[in-house]
Coordinates of N, CA, C and O in Angstrom, one line a residue:
M1 N 92.0 -7.3 118.0 CA 92.7 -6.1 119.4 C 93.3 -6.1 119.5 O 94.1 -7.5 120.1
K2 N 94.5 -5.0 119.5 CA 95.9 -5.1 120.4 C 95.9 -4.5 121.5 O 95.3 -3.5 121.8
K3 N 96.8 -5.3 122.1 CA 97.3 -4.3 123.5 C 98.6 -4.5 123.8 O 99.3 -5.5 123.1
I4 N 99.1 -3.5 124.6 CA 100.1 -3.6 124.7 C 100.8 -3.3 126.3 O 99.6 -3.0 127.2
F5 N 101.6 -4.1 127.1 CA 101.8 -4.2 128.4 C 103.5 -3.8 128.5 O 103.9 -4.6 128.2
I6 N 103.6 -2.8 129.2 CA 104.9 -2.6 129.8 C 105.5 -2.7 131.0 O 104.7 -2.1 132.0
E7 N 106.2 -3.6 131.6 CA 106.8 -3.6 133.0 C 108.3 -3.4 133.1 O 109.0 -3.8 132.3
T8 N 108.5 -2.6 134.2 CA 109.9 -2.4 134.6 C 109.8 -2.9 136.1 O 109.4 -2.5 137.0
E9 N 111.1 -3.2 136.1 CA 111.5 -3.9 137.4 C 113.1 -3.7 137.6 O 113.8 -4.6 137.1
K10 N 113.5 -3.0 138.6 CA 114.7 -2.0 138.7 C 115.4 -2.3 137.3 O 115.0 -1.3 136.9
K11 N 116.4 -3.0 136.8 CA 116.9 -2.6 135.4 C 116.8 -3.3 134.3 O 117.4 -4.1 133.6
L12 N 115.4 -3.9 134.4 CA 114.8 -5.0 133.7 C 113.4 -4.4 133.0 O 112.5 -3.8 134.0
L13 N 113.6 -4.0 131.3 CA 112.2 -3.8 130.8 C 111.7 -4.7 130.2 O 112.3 -5.8 129.4
Q14 N 110.0 -5.2 130.6 CA 109.7 -6.1 129.6 C 108.1 -5.5 128.6 O 107.7 -4.4 129.5
I15 N 108.2 -6.1 127.6 CA 107.5 -5.6 127.0 C 106.7 -6.6 126.4 O 107.3 -7.5 125.3
K16 N 105.1 -6.8 126.3 CA 104.6 -7.8 125.9 C 103.6 -7.3 124.8 O 102.7 -6.4 125.1
L17 N 103.3 -7.6 123.8 CA 102.1 -7.5 122.5 C 101.1 -8.0 122.5 O 101.4 -9.4 122.1
Y18 N 100.3 -8.0 122.6 CA 98.9 -8.9 122.4 C 98.1 -8.7 121.4 O 97.8 -7.5 121.0
E19 N 98.0 -9.4 120.4 CA 96.6 -9.4 119.5 C 95.8 -10.6 119.7 O 96.3 -11.6 119.4
N20 N 94.5 -10.1 119.7 CA 93.6 -10.9 119.6 C 93.4 -11.9 121.1 O 93.0 -12.8 120.7
N21 N 93.8 -11.2 122.0 CA 93.7 -12.1 123.6 C 95.2 -13.2 123.1 O 95.3 -14.1 123.9
C22 N 95.9 -13.2 121.8 CA 97.3 -14.2 122.5 C 99.0 -13.4 122.2 O 98.7 -12.2 121.6
L23 N 99.8 -13.7 123.2 CA 100.7 -13.0 122.9 C 101.2 -13.0 121.4 O 101.6 -14.3 121.0
H24 N 101.8 -11.9 121.0 CA 102.5 -11.8 119.6 C 103.6 -11.4 119.7 O 104.3 -12.2 118.9
K25 N 104.4 -10.9 120.4 CA 105.3 -10.6 120.8 C 105.8 -10.3 122.4 O 105.2 -9.9 122.8
Y26 N 107.2 -10.7 122.4 CA 107.5 -10.5 124.0 C 109.4 -10.2 123.9 O 109.9 -10.5 122.9
I27 N 109.4 -8.5 124.5 CA 110.7 -8.0 123.9 C 111.4 -7.9 125.8 O 110.2 -7.5 126.5
T28 N 112.2 -8.4 125.9 CA 113.0 -7.9 127.2 C 114.4 -7.2 127.3 O 115.1 -7.9 126.3
E29 N 114.7 -6.8 127.7 CA 115.8 -5.6 128.1 C 116.4 -5.4 129.2 O 115.5 -4.8 130.1
Q30 N 117.6 -5.5 129.5 CA 118.5 -4.9 130.5 C 118.5 -3.8 130.3 O 118.8 -3.1 129.3
L31 N 118.4 -2.6 131.4 CA 118.8 -1.2 131.5 C 119.8 -1.1 132.2 O 119.8 -1.1 133.7
L32 N 120.9 -0.7 131.5 CA 122.3 -1.0 131.9 C 122.5 0.8 132.2 O 123.4 0.8 133.1
Y33 N 121.9 1.3 131.9 CA 122.0 2.9 131.9 C 120.7 3.5 132.0 O 119.9 3.5 131.4
I34 N 120.5 4.8 133.3 CA 119.4 5.2 133.4 C 119.7 6.7 132.9 O 120.6 7.4 133.5
H35 N 118.6 7.2 131.8 CA 119.2 8.6 131.8 C 118.7 9.7 132.8 O 117.7 9.5 133.3
K36 N 119.3 10.6 132.8 CA 119.4 11.7 133.7 C 119.2 13.1 133.3 O 118.9 13.7 134.4
K37 N 119.3 13.0 132.3 CA 118.7 14.5 131.4 C 117.4 14.9 132.1 O 116.4 14.0 131.7
T38 N 117.1 16.2 132.2 CA 116.0 16.9 132.7 C 115.7 16.3 133.9 O 114.9 16.9 134.8
N39 N 116.3 15.5 134.6 CA 116.0 15.4 136.1 C 116.3 16.2 137.0 O 117.1 17.1 136.9
I40 N 115.7 16.7 138.0 CA 116.1 17.6 138.8 C 116.5 17.2 140.3 O 116.0 16.0 140.9
Y41 N 117.6 18.1 140.9 CA 118.0 17.5 142.3 C 118.2 18.6 143.3 O 118.4 20.1 142.6
L42 N 118.3 18.4 144.3 CA 118.9 19.5 145.5 C 120.4 19.1 145.5 O 120.9 18.2 146.4
G43 N 121.0 20.1 145.2 CA 122.5 19.8 145.1 C 123.2 20.9 146.2 O 122.7 21.9 146.6
K44 N 124.4 20.1 146.3 CA 125.0 21.0 147.7 C 126.2 21.7 147.1 O 127.2 20.9 146.0
I45 N 126.6 23.2 146.9 CA 127.9 24.0 145.9 C 128.9 23.5 147.0 O 129.3 23.4 148.2
T46 N 129.8 22.5 145.8 CA 131.1 22.0 146.4 C 132.4 23.7 146.4 O 133.3 23.4 147.2
T47 N 132.3 24.0 145.3 CA 133.6 25.0 144.8 C 132.8 25.8 143.8 O 132.0 25.8 143.3
V48 N 133.3 27.1 143.8 CA 133.0 28.3 143.0 C 134.2 28.7 142.4 O 135.3 28.8 143.3
K49 N 134.2 28.4 141.1 CA 135.6 29.2 140.5 C 135.2 30.7 139.8 O 134.7 30.6 139.0
K50 N 135.9 31.7 140.2 CA 135.7 32.9 140.2 C 135.9 33.2 138.2 O 135.4 33.7 137.2
N51 N 137.3 32.3 138.3 CA 138.0 32.7 136.9 C 137.3 32.3 135.8 O 137.1 32.6 134.6
I52 N 136.5 31.0 136.3 CA 135.6 30.6 134.7 C 134.3 30.9 135.0 O 133.2 30.3 134.7
E53 N 134.0 31.5 135.9 CA 132.4 31.8 136.7 C 131.6 30.8 136.4 O 130.5 30.6 136.0
A54 N 131.7 29.8 137.1 CA 131.0 28.6 137.4 C 131.0 27.8 139.0 O 132.0 28.5 139.6
A55 N 130.2 27.4 139.3 CA 130.0 26.7 140.8 C 130.1 25.0 140.1 O 129.5 24.4 139.4
F56 N 130.2 24.3 141.2 CA 130.4 22.8 141.0 C 129.5 22.4 142.0 O 129.6 22.9 142.9
I57 N 128.6 21.9 141.7 CA 127.4 21.3 142.3 C 127.4 19.8 142.8 O 127.3 19.1 141.7
D58 N 127.6 19.2 143.9 CA 127.1 17.9 144.2 C 125.5 17.5 144.4 O 125.5 18.0 145.2
Y59 N 125.5 16.7 143.4 CA 123.7 16.1 143.5 C 123.9 14.9 143.7 O 122.9 14.2 143.3
G60 N 124.9 14.4 144.1 CA 124.8 12.8 144.5 C 125.3 11.9 143.9 O 125.1 10.5 143.4
T61 N 126.1 12.1 142.5 CA 126.8 11.3 142.0 C 128.7 11.3 142.1 O 129.1 11.9 142.7
L62 N 128.8 10.7 141.1 CA 130.3 10.5 141.5 C 131.0 11.9 141.3 O 132.1 12.6 141.6
K63 N 130.6 12.6 140.0 CA 131.2 13.6 139.6 C 130.5 14.9 140.1 O 128.9 14.7 140.1
C64 N 130.9 16.0 139.9 CA 129.9 17.3 140.6 C 129.7 17.9 138.9 O 130.2 18.0 138.1
G65 N 128.2 18.3 139.3 CA 128.0 19.2 138.2 C 128.3 20.5 138.0 O 129.0 21.0 138.8
F66 N 128.4 21.0 136.5 CA 128.8 22.5 136.4 C 127.7 23.2 136.1 O 126.6 23.2 135.4
L67 N 127.6 24.4 137.1 CA 126.2 25.3 137.0 C 127.1 26.7 136.6 O 128.1 27.4 137.4
P68 N 127.1 27.4 135.5 CA 127.5 28.7 135.2 C 126.9 29.6 136.3 O 125.8 29.8 136.4
L69 N 127.7 31.0 136.5 CA 127.3 31.8 137.4 C 126.2 32.3 137.0 O 125.3 32.9 137.9
N70 N 126.4 32.6 135.5 CA 125.2 33.7 134.9 C 123.5 33.1 135.0 O 122.9 34.0 135.2
E71 N 123.9 31.7 135.3 CA 122.5 31.1 135.5 C 121.7 31.6 137.0 O 120.7 32.0 136.9
L72 N 122.4 32.2 137.6 CA 122.2 32.6 139.3 C 121.6 34.4 139.0 O 120.9 34.7 139.4
I73 N 122.5 34.7 138.0 CA 121.8 36.1 137.8 C 120.2 36.1 137.0 O 119.5 36.8 137.4
H74 N 120.3 35.0 136.3 CA 118.9 35.4 135.7 C 117.5 34.9 136.6 O 116.8 35.1 136.3
I75 N 117.8 34.1 137.8 CA 117.1 33.8 138.6 C 116.8 34.8 140.2 O 116.7 34.9 141.1
K76 N 118.0 35.9 139.8 CA 117.8 37.0 140.7 C 118.4 36.7 141.9 O 117.6 37.1 142.9
I77 N 119.1 35.7 142.0 CA 120.0 35.5 143.1 C 121.1 36.4 143.2 O 122.0 36.6 142.4
N78 N 121.7 37.2 144.6 CA 122.9 38.1 144.6 C 124.1 36.8 144.7 O 124.2 36.2 145.8
Y79 N 124.5 36.6 143.1 CA 125.5 35.6 143.3 C 126.7 35.9 144.0 O 127.8 35.0 144.3
K80 N 127.5 37.2 144.3 CA 128.3 37.5 145.2 C 128.5 37.1 146.7 O 129.0 36.5 147.1
K81 N 127.0 37.2 147.2 CA 126.7 36.1 148.5 C 127.0 35.0 148.2 O 127.4 34.3 148.6
F82 N 126.4 34.3 147.4 CA 126.3 32.8 146.9 C 127.9 32.2 147.0 O 128.2 31.3 147.3
I83 N 128.6 33.2 146.2 CA 130.2 32.9 145.5 C 130.8 32.8 147.2 O 131.5 31.8 147.4
N84 N 130.3 33.7 148.5 CA 131.2 33.2 149.5 C 130.8 32.3 150.2 O 131.1 32.1 151.3
K85 N 129.4 31.8 150.3 CA 129.1 30.6 151.2 C 129.0 29.2 150.1 O 128.3 28.8 149.2
K86 N 130.0 28.3 150.9 CA 130.2 27.2 150.3 C 128.9 26.0 150.9 O 128.7 26.7 151.9
N87 N 128.8 25.2 150.8 CA 127.5 24.3 151.2 C 126.1 24.7 151.1 O 125.6 24.3 152.1
N88 N 125.9 26.0 150.3 CA 124.7 26.3 150.0 C 123.8 25.0 149.2 O 124.7 24.7 148.7
F89 N 122.6 25.1 149.5 CA 122.0 24.2 148.6 C 121.6 24.8 147.4 O 120.8 26.0 147.7
Q90 N 121.1 24.0 146.1 CA 120.7 25.2 145.2 C 119.9 23.9 144.4 O 120.3 22.5 144.1
L91 N 118.3 24.0 143.7 CA 117.8 23.3 143.3 C 118.3 23.7 142.0 O 118.4 24.4 141.3
V92 N 118.9 22.2 141.0 CA 119.6 22.1 139.7 C 118.5 21.1 138.8 O 118.1 20.3 139.1
Q93 N 118.5 21.2 137.4 CA 118.0 20.6 136.3 C 119.3 20.4 135.5 O 120.0 21.1 135.0
I94 N 119.5 18.8 135.3 CA 120.6 18.6 134.3 C 120.0 18.6 132.9 O 119.2 18.5 132.4
L95 N 120.8 19.8 132.6 CA 120.3 19.9 130.8 C 121.8 19.2 129.9 O 121.1 18.7 128.7
K96 N 122.9 18.5 130.3 CA 123.6 17.7 129.6 C 124.3 16.9 130.6 O 125.0 17.2 131.3
E97 N 124.1 15.2 130.1 CA 124.9 14.3 131.2 C 126.1 14.2 131.0 O 126.6 15.0 130.2
E98 N 126.6 13.8 132.1 CA 128.0 13.6 132.2 C 128.5 12.6 131.4 O 127.8 11.7 130.7
K99 N 129.8 13.2 130.7 CA 130.3 12.2 129.9 C 131.8 12.1 130.3 O 132.5 13.1 130.4
N100 N 132.5 10.8 130.0 CA 133.8 10.7 130.2 C 134.3 11.1 131.7 O 133.9 11.1 132.5
I101 N 135.4 12.3 131.3 CA 135.7 13.3 132.6 C 135.0 14.4 133.4 O 135.5 14.7 134.4
K102 N 134.1 14.6 132.2 CA 133.3 15.8 132.6 C 131.9 15.5 133.3 O 131.4 14.7 133.0
G103 N 131.7 16.4 134.2 CA 130.4 16.2 135.1 C 129.2 16.7 134.2 O 129.4 17.6 133.1
A104 N 128.1 16.7 134.7 CA 126.9 17.1 133.8 C 126.9 18.8 133.9 O 127.5 19.2 134.9
F105 N 126.2 19.2 132.9 CA 125.9 20.8 132.8 C 124.5 20.8 133.3 O 123.6 20.1 133.2
L106 N 124.6 21.8 134.3 CA 123.0 22.2 134.9 C 123.0 23.5 135.2 O 123.6 24.5 134.2
T107 N 121.3 23.9 135.2 CA 121.0 25.0 135.4 C 120.2 25.1 136.5 O 119.4 24.2 137.1
C108 N 119.9 26.2 136.7 CA 118.9 26.7 138.1 C 117.3 27.1 137.1 O 116.4 27.0 138.1
N109 N 117.1 27.2 136.1 CA 116.0 27.6 135.1 C 115.0 26.2 135.1 O 115.4 25.3 133.9
I110 N 114.5 25.7 135.8 CA 113.6 24.3 135.9 C 112.9 24.8 134.8 O 112.0 25.2 134.9
M111 N 112.9 23.2 134.0 CA 111.7 23.4 132.7 C 110.9 22.2 132.9 O 111.2 21.4 133.7
D112 N 109.8 22.0 132.2 CA 108.8 21.2 132.2 C 109.8 19.9 131.3 O 110.2 19.8 130.1

């Protein structure tokens, strides 16, 4: 009989594989990076740039996320009203994680 036990504690992952009630394999790994893709956040609009048709959303990381304004049209928000009001809150999901100097690419269309 085979069993697997997985334990996570903060930034440590432990996997124990048992075979016939004897420890067969033990794996431990430091989790240095936590994936954020598909996570959902309530972000605050910090800047709206009409020339690139995008909003920048502070969702709690060092870099603001990038949200195309056409995302707001798809969810039937009056984006002209949205553009005029900074510090509004918006529910967003990460489609592409931040990389080097670029912030995450966000969407308002929340997926499973």
